[in-house]
Amino acid sequence: MQERAAPLDAETKVAERPHDHKDELRLWLRLFACKEVIEGEVRRRLRHSFDVTLPRFDLMAQLYRAPKAMTLGELSQRMMVSNGNVTGLVDRLVEQGLISRRPSPKDRRAQLVSLTAEGRRFFRAMARENGDWIADMLADLSGEEIETLMRLLAKTKASARKAIGNGVPR
Amino acid sequence: MQERAAPLDAETKVAERPHDHKDELRLWLRLFACKEVIEGEVRRRLRHSFDVTLPRFDLMAQLYRAPKAMTLGELSQRMMVSNGNVTGLVDRLVEQGLISRRPSPKDRRAQLVSLTAEGRRFFRAMARENGDWIADMLADLSGEEIETLMRLLAKTKASARKAIGNGVPR
DNA sequence: CGACGATATTTTAGGCTTAAAATTTTCAAG
DNA sequence: CTTGAAAATTTTAAGCCTAAAATATCGTCG
């Protein structure tokens, strides 16, 4: 087994334990698997119950939560996806009549999007079901376990962000 | 909005609000966000350091771990993706010279795929780096915290599978 | 005014992903 | 042998996603 030459300065945690990275790797794989199971089922049910994809649901959720109409740029930042991606999603949702898009009165470069009345009703129905699905899937976890997971996952995310150099979301 | 009294909130949250799925939903969102941060960075680094995508890395990992050549069907089952998906990935990896594909001697419907010598070397290099990246990103978690997360995530996955009716992987 | 860098969005090219239909081969029953 | 269901794979149609280039507009500095 190959010894790793760790940098001598601040972050020598990995080198301190002669352990290889097995535990961390296994944790990552388990986190990933866990997310796959839940997300897969959410996608399936959104599709079968509402004929909607998860990305469209996410976009509508952003608009639903927002107090005012949003530009495509704001949307893409909040959803953490590329601009071009949002362009396509908005196209399709407008075509479905669930959101509306109009030029910004302030800036002729920008477009403002918001839920239509139908989009609002539709999203509310989906969100209610979605909450039930998640609650069912996590039903075997006690309140205490949920709290522990919340805390440790927050720490995990913070640790990852720090290593990435992305300490603050922006 | 309702203010929540500070002294009460430790133990009895869920009991106080019997049919509110807020905690489960928040846990799900946090799990998702956590995975996004780590996965995003892994994808970025695989692309920049090795010009490889995560799906191709996953496919090679399956072949690397397997004792023998595998059919496309076995691959798609282990990777938990569709058959058509594997067809395309294999096409591209063969074209890159990282895996080879030959007809099964037993069954003319099936193809056997395995890593080439170069694919094997290349995967080993990537896997080593990948382990380091993950270990760095999870460096702030203690051994005990990792163990707790492993246990609770296993329970989470089991709970979700049970709710889905997917109790045993097969 | 006119040029120029910045910003908002769209387009482009390529890859990943799925469900469902189509193709080829296997295998078993008649 | 022949027929037909089942299995392995590919194809198809549609959508999601990104990085990078292109387009259009804004705002400012001379």
Coordinates of C-alpha atoms (C1' of nucleotides) in Angstrom, one line a residue:
Chain A
M1 CA 0.0 0.0 0.0
Q2 CA 1.3 3.3 -1.1
E3 CA 2.1 5.9 1.6
R4 CA 0.8 9.4 0.8
A5 CA 3.1 12.4 1.1
A6 CA 0.8 14.7 3.0
P7 CA 1.5 18.4 3.2
L8 CA 3.2 19.2 6.5
D9 CA 1.3 22.3 7.4
A10 CA -2.2 22.9 8.7
E11 CA -4.3 20.0 7.4
T12 CA -2.5 16.9 8.3
K13 CA -5.6 15.1 9.6
V14 CA -5.4 12.4 6.9
A15 CA -1.8 11.7 7.5
E16 CA -2.3 11.5 11.3
R17 CA -4.1 8.2 11.0
P18 CA -2.2 5.7 8.9
H19 CA -5.7 4.7 7.8
D20 CA -6.4 4.8 4.1
H21 CA -9.5 6.7 3.1
K22 CA -11.8 3.8 3.2
D23 CA -14.2 5.1 5.8
E24 CA -14.6 8.5 4.1
L25 CA -15.1 6.8 0.8
R26 CA -17.7 4.5 2.2
L27 CA -19.6 7.3 3.8
W28 CA -19.7 9.2 0.6
L29 CA -21.0 6.1 -1.3
R30 CA -23.6 5.6 1.3
L31 CA -24.7 9.2 1.2
F32 CA -25.0 8.9 -2.5
A33 CA -26.9 5.7 -2.4
C34 CA -29.3 7.1 0.1
K35 CA -30.0 10.1 -2.0
E36 CA -30.5 8.0 -5.1
V37 CA -33.2 5.9 -3.4
I38 CA -35.2 8.9 -2.2
E39 CA -34.7 11.0 -5.3
G40 CA -35.6 8.2 -7.6
E41 CA -38.9 7.6 -5.9
V42 CA -39.7 11.3 -5.8
R43 CA -39.1 11.6 -9.6
R44 CA -41.2 8.5 -10.3
R45 CA -44.1 9.8 -8.3
L46 CA -44.0 13.3 -9.6
R47 CA -44.0 11.8 -13.1
H48 CA -46.8 9.4 -12.4
S49 CA -49.0 11.6 -10.3
F50 CA -48.5 14.9 -12.0
D51 CA -46.6 14.3 -15.2
V52 CA -43.9 16.7 -14.0
T53 CA -40.1 16.4 -13.8
L54 CA -38.1 17.2 -10.7
P55 CA -36.3 20.1 -12.3
R56 CA -39.6 21.7 -13.2
F57 CA -40.9 21.1 -9.7
D58 CA -37.8 22.8 -8.3
L59 CA -38.2 25.8 -10.5
M60 CA -41.8 26.2 -9.5
A61 CA -40.8 25.9 -5.9
Q62 CA -38.4 28.8 -6.2
L63 CA -41.1 30.9 -7.8
Y64 CA -43.6 29.9 -5.2
R65 CA -41.4 30.8 -2.3
A66 CA -40.3 34.1 -3.8
P67 CA -42.3 37.2 -2.9
K68 CA -41.9 38.8 -6.4
A69 CA -41.3 37.8 -9.9
M70 CA -37.7 36.8 -10.7
T71 CA -35.3 37.1 -13.6
L72 CA -33.9 34.1 -15.2
G73 CA -30.5 35.0 -13.8
E74 CA -31.8 35.0 -10.2
L75 CA -33.6 31.7 -10.9
S76 CA -30.4 30.0 -12.2
Q77 CA -28.4 31.3 -9.1
R78 CA -31.0 30.0 -6.6
M79 CA -31.4 26.7 -8.4
M80 CA -27.6 26.4 -8.7
V81 CA -27.8 25.4 -12.4
S82 CA -26.5 27.1 -15.5
N83 CA -28.3 29.9 -17.3
G84 CA -28.9 27.9 -20.4
N85 CA -30.5 25.2 -18.4
V86 CA -33.0 27.7 -17.0
T87 CA -33.8 29.0 -20.5
G88 CA -35.0 25.6 -21.6
L89 CA -37.0 24.8 -18.4
V90 CA -38.7 28.2 -18.5
D91 CA -39.6 27.6 -22.2
R92 CA -41.3 24.3 -21.4
L93 CA -43.1 25.6 -18.3
V94 CA -44.4 28.6 -20.2
E95 CA -45.7 26.3 -22.9
Q96 CA -47.5 24.3 -20.3
G97 CA -49.1 27.5 -19.0
L98 CA -47.7 27.0 -15.5
I99 CA -45.5 30.1 -15.5
S100 CA -45.5 33.4 -17.3
R101 CA -42.6 35.4 -18.7
R102 CA -42.6 39.1 -19.5
P103 CA -39.8 41.6 -20.3
S104 CA -38.5 43.5 -17.3
P105 CA -39.7 47.1 -17.4
K106 CA -36.4 48.2 -16.0
D107 CA -34.0 46.4 -18.2
R108 CA -34.6 45.3 -21.7
R109 CA -32.1 42.5 -21.4
A110 CA -34.0 40.8 -18.6
Q111 CA -37.1 38.7 -18.4
L112 CA -39.3 38.4 -15.4
V113 CA -41.0 35.0 -14.7
S114 CA -43.7 34.1 -12.2
L115 CA -46.2 31.4 -11.6
T116 CA -49.6 31.7 -13.3
A117 CA -52.7 31.2 -11.1
E118 CA -52.9 27.7 -12.5
G119 CA -49.2 27.1 -11.7
R120 CA -49.8 28.3 -8.2
R121 CA -52.7 25.9 -7.6
F122 CA -50.8 23.0 -9.3
F123 CA -47.7 23.6 -7.3
R124 CA -49.6 23.6 -4.0
A125 CA -51.1 20.2 -4.8
M126 CA -47.7 18.8 -5.7
A127 CA -45.9 20.2 -2.7
R128 CA -48.5 18.7 -0.3
E129 CA -48.1 15.3 -1.9
N130 CA -44.3 15.6 -2.0
G131 CA -44.2 16.4 1.8
D132 CA -46.3 13.2 2.5
W133 CA -44.0 11.1 0.3
I134 CA -40.9 12.3 2.1
A135 CA -42.4 11.9 5.5
D136 CA -43.4 8.3 4.6
M137 CA -40.0 7.4 3.4
L138 CA -38.3 8.8 6.5
A139 CA -40.9 7.5 8.9
D140 CA -38.6 5.1 10.7
L141 CA -36.3 7.8 11.9
S142 CA -37.0 9.2 15.4
G143 CA -37.1 13.0 16.0
E144 CA -33.7 12.7 17.7
E145 CA -32.2 10.8 14.8
I146 CA -33.4 13.4 12.4
E147 CA -31.9 16.1 14.5
T148 CA -28.6 14.3 14.7
L149 CA -28.5 13.8 10.9
M150 CA -29.4 17.5 10.3
R151 CA -26.4 18.5 12.5
L152 CA -23.9 16.0 11.1
L153 CA -24.9 16.7 7.5
A154 CA -24.5 20.4 8.1
K155 CA -21.1 19.7 9.4
T156 CA -20.4 17.5 6.4
K157 CA -21.4 20.2 4.0
A158 CA -19.4 22.8 5.8
S159 CA -16.3 20.5 5.7
A160 CA -16.7 19.9 2.0
R161 CA -17.2 23.6 1.3
K162 CA -14.1 24.5 3.3
A163 CA -12.0 21.9 1.3
I164 CA -13.4 23.3 -1.9
G165 CA -12.6 26.8 -1.0
N166 CA -16.3 27.6 -1.3
G167 CA -16.7 28.6 2.3
V168 CA -19.5 31.1 1.7
P169 CA -22.2 30.3 -0.8
R170 CA -21.7 33.8 -2.3
Chain B
M1 CA -46.3 33.6 11.4
Q2 CA -46.3 31.7 14.6
E3 CA -43.5 32.2 17.0
R4 CA -42.1 29.1 18.6
A5 CA -41.3 29.2 22.4
A6 CA -37.6 28.7 22.9
P7 CA -37.6 26.4 26.0
L8 CA -39.8 23.7 24.5
D9 CA -38.2 22.9 21.2
A10 CA -35.7 20.2 22.1
E11 CA -37.7 17.0 22.4
T12 CA -41.3 17.4 21.5
K13 CA -41.4 19.2 18.2
V14 CA -43.0 16.5 16.2
A15 CA -45.5 15.6 18.9
E16 CA -46.7 19.1 19.1
R17 CA -47.4 19.3 15.4
P18 CA -48.6 15.8 14.6
H19 CA -49.0 16.1 10.8
D20 CA -46.4 18.6 9.9
H21 CA -43.7 17.1 7.7
K22 CA -41.4 20.1 8.0
D23 CA -38.5 18.2 9.7
E24 CA -38.4 15.3 7.3
L25 CA -38.6 17.7 4.3
R26 CA -35.7 19.8 5.7
L27 CA -33.7 16.7 6.3
W28 CA -34.3 15.6 2.7
L29 CA -33.3 19.0 1.4
R30 CA -30.1 19.0 3.5
L31 CA -29.1 15.5 2.4
F32 CA -29.6 16.6 -1.2
A33 CA -27.6 19.8 -0.8
C34 CA -24.8 17.9 0.9
K35 CA -24.6 15.4 -1.9
E36 CA -24.7 18.2 -4.5
V37 CA -21.7 20.0 -3.0
I38 CA -19.5 16.9 -2.9
E39 CA -20.7 15.4 -6.2
G40 CA -20.2 18.7 -8.0
E41 CA -16.6 19.0 -6.9
V42 CA -15.9 15.4 -7.8
R43 CA -17.3 15.9 -11.3
R44 CA -15.3 19.1 -11.7
R45 CA -12.0 17.5 -10.6
L46 CA -12.5 14.4 -12.7
R47 CA -13.1 16.6 -15.7
H48 CA -10.2 18.9 -15.1
S49 CA -7.6 16.3 -13.9
F50 CA -8.6 13.4 -16.1
D51 CA -11.1 14.7 -18.7
V52 CA -13.5 12.0 -17.6
T53 CA -17.1 12.2 -16.5
L54 CA -18.5 10.7 -13.3
P55 CA -20.7 8.1 -15.1
R56 CA -17.6 6.8 -17.0
F57 CA -15.7 6.7 -13.8
D58 CA -18.5 4.7 -12.2
L59 CA -18.6 2.3 -15.1
M60 CA -14.9 1.7 -14.9
A61 CA -15.1 1.2 -11.1
Q62 CA -17.6 -1.6 -11.6
L63 CA -15.3 -3.3 -14.1
Y64 CA -12.3 -2.8 -11.9
R65 CA -13.9 -4.4 -8.9
A66 CA -15.4 -7.3 -10.9
P67 CA -13.3 -10.5 -11.0
K68 CA -14.4 -11.3 -14.6
A69 CA -15.7 -9.6 -17.7
M70 CA -19.3 -8.5 -17.4
T71 CA -22.2 -8.3 -19.8
L72 CA -23.9 -5.0 -20.4
G73 CA -27.0 -6.2 -18.6
E74 CA -25.0 -7.0 -15.4
L75 CA -23.3 -3.6 -15.7
S76 CA -26.6 -1.8 -16.0
Q77 CA -28.0 -3.7 -13.0
R78 CA -25.0 -2.9 -10.8
M79 CA -24.9 0.7 -11.8
M80 CA -28.7 1.0 -11.3
V81 CA -29.2 2.7 -14.7
S82 CA -31.1 1.8 -17.8
N83 CA -29.8 -0.6 -20.5
G84 CA -29.8 2.1 -23.1
N85 CA -27.7 4.3 -20.9
V86 CA -25.0 1.6 -20.6
T87 CA -24.9 1.1 -24.4
G88 CA -23.9 4.7 -24.9
L89 CA -21.3 4.8 -22.1
V90 CA -19.7 1.6 -23.3
D91 CA -19.6 3.0 -26.9
R92 CA -17.7 6.0 -25.7
L93 CA -15.3 4.2 -23.4
V94 CA -14.5 1.7 -26.1
E95 CA -13.7 4.6 -28.5
Q96 CA -11.4 6.0 -25.9
G97 CA -9.6 2.7 -25.7
L98 CA -10.3 2.3 -21.9
I99 CA -12.5 -0.8 -22.1
S100 CA -12.9 -3.6 -24.6
R101 CA -16.1 -5.3 -25.8
R102 CA -16.3 -8.7 -27.3
P103 CA -19.2 -11.1 -28.1
S104 CA -20.0 -13.6 -25.4
P105 CA -18.9 -17.1 -26.4
K106 CA -21.9 -18.6 -24.7
D107 CA -24.7 -16.3 -25.9
R108 CA -24.7 -14.5 -29.1
R109 CA -27.1 -11.9 -27.8
A110 CA -24.7 -10.7 -25.1
Q111 CA -21.5 -8.7 -25.1
L112 CA -18.7 -9.0 -22.6
V113 CA -16.9 -5.8 -21.5
S114 CA -13.7 -5.4 -19.5
L115 CA -11.0 -2.8 -18.8
T116 CA -8.1 -2.7 -21.2
A117 CA -4.6 -2.6 -19.7
E118 CA -4.6 1.1 -20.2
G119 CA -8.0 1.4 -18.7
R120 CA -6.8 -0.4 -15.6
R121 CA -3.8 1.9 -15.1
F122 CA -5.9 4.9 -15.8
F123 CA -8.6 3.9 -13.4
R124 CA -6.1 3.2 -10.6
A125 CA -4.7 6.7 -10.9
M126 CA -8.2 8.3 -10.9
A127 CA -9.3 6.2 -7.9
R128 CA -6.3 7.2 -5.8
E129 CA -7.0 10.9 -6.5
N130 CA -10.7 10.4 -5.9
G131 CA -10.0 8.9 -2.5
D132 CA -7.9 11.8 -1.5
W133 CA -10.5 14.4 -2.6
I134 CA -13.2 12.7 -0.6
A135 CA -11.0 12.3 2.4
D136 CA -10.1 16.0 2.2
M137 CA -13.7 17.1 1.9
L138 CA -14.8 15.0 4.9
A139 CA -11.8 15.9 6.9
D140 CA -13.6 17.8 9.6
L141 CA -15.7 14.7 10.6
S142 CA -14.4 12.6 13.5
G143 CA -14.3 8.9 13.2
E144 CA -17.2 8.7 15.6
E145 CA -19.2 11.1 13.5
I146 CA -18.5 9.1 10.4
E147 CA -19.7 6.0 12.1
T148 CA -22.9 7.7 13.3
L149 CA -23.6 9.0 9.9
M150 CA -23.0 5.6 8.4
R151 CA -25.5 4.0 10.8
L152 CA -28.2 6.7 10.4
L153 CA -27.9 6.8 6.6
A154 CA -28.2 3.1 6.5
K155 CA -31.4 3.4 8.5
T156 CA -32.6 6.2 6.3
K157 CA -32.1 4.1 3.2
A158 CA -33.8 1.2 4.8
S159 CA -36.8 3.3 5.8
A160 CA -37.1 4.7 2.3
R161 CA -36.8 1.3 0.7
K162 CA -39.5 -0.1 3.0
A163 CA -41.9 2.8 2.1
I164 CA -41.2 2.2 -1.5
G165 CA -41.8 -1.5 -1.3
N166 CA -38.3 -2.1 -2.4
G167 CA -37.3 -3.7 0.9
V168 CA -34.7 -6.1 -0.5
P169 CA -32.5 -5.0 -3.4
R170 CA -33.1 -8.4 -5.1
Chain C
dC1 C1' -21.8 61.3 -28.5
dG2 C1' -19.0 56.8 -28.9
dA3 C1' -16.3 53.2 -27.3
dC4 C1' -15.9 49.7 -24.0
dG5 C1' -16.4 46.5 -20.3
dA6 C1' -20.1 44.3 -17.7
dT7 C1' -24.5 41.9 -17.5
dA8 C1' -28.7 39.0 -19.0
dT9 C1' -30.0 35.8 -21.9
dT10 C1' -29.8 32.5 -25.8
dT11 C1' -27.6 29.4 -28.7
dT12 C1' -24.5 25.5 -29.7
dA13 C1' -22.3 21.2 -29.3
dG14 C1' -21.9 17.4 -26.6
dG15 C1' -22.9 14.2 -23.0
dC16 C1' -26.2 11.8 -19.6
dT17 C1' -30.7 9.7 -18.7
dT18 C1' -35.0 7.4 -19.2
dA19 C1' -39.1 4.7 -21.0
dA20 C1' -40.8 2.4 -24.6
dA21 C1' -40.4 0.2 -29.1
dA22 C1' -37.6 -2.6 -32.1
dT23 C1' -34.1 -6.3 -33.1
dT24 C1' -31.7 -10.5 -32.4
dT25 C1' -31.1 -14.7 -30.2
dT26 C1' -32.2 -18.3 -26.8
dC27 C1' -34.9 -21.9 -25.0
dA28 C1' -38.6 -24.8 -24.2
dA29 C1' -43.0 -27.0 -25.5
dG30 C1' -45.5 -29.2 -28.9
Chain D
dC1 C1' -38.5 -28.7 -36.6
dT2 C1' -41.5 -24.8 -35.4
dT3 C1' -43.6 -21.6 -32.8
dG4 C1' -43.7 -18.4 -29.3
dA5 C1' -42.4 -16.3 -24.9
dA6 C1' -38.4 -14.5 -22.6
dA7 C1' -33.9 -12.2 -22.5
dA8 C1' -29.9 -9.0 -24.1
dT9 C1' -29.1 -5.3 -26.5
dT10 C1' -29.9 -1.2 -29.4
dT11 C1' -32.6 2.4 -31.1
dT12 C1' -35.7 6.3 -30.6
dA13 C1' -37.7 10.4 -28.8
dA14 C1' -37.7 13.5 -25.3
dG15 C1' -35.7 16.0 -21.6
dC16 C1' -31.9 17.6 -18.5
dC17 C1' -27.3 19.6 -18.0
dT18 C1' -23.0 22.1 -18.9
dA19 C1' -19.3 25.1 -20.8
dA20 C1' -18.4 28.2 -24.1
dA21 C1' -19.6 31.3 -27.8
dA22 C1' -22.8 34.6 -29.5
dT23 C1' -26.2 38.4 -29.0
dA24 C1' -28.2 42.3 -27.0
dT25 C1' -28.4 45.8 -23.8
dC26 C1' -26.6 48.7 -20.0
dG27 C1' -23.8 52.1 -17.9
dT28 C1' -19.8 54.7 -17.7
dC29 C1' -15.8 57.3 -19.0
dG30 C1' -13.8 60.3 -22.0

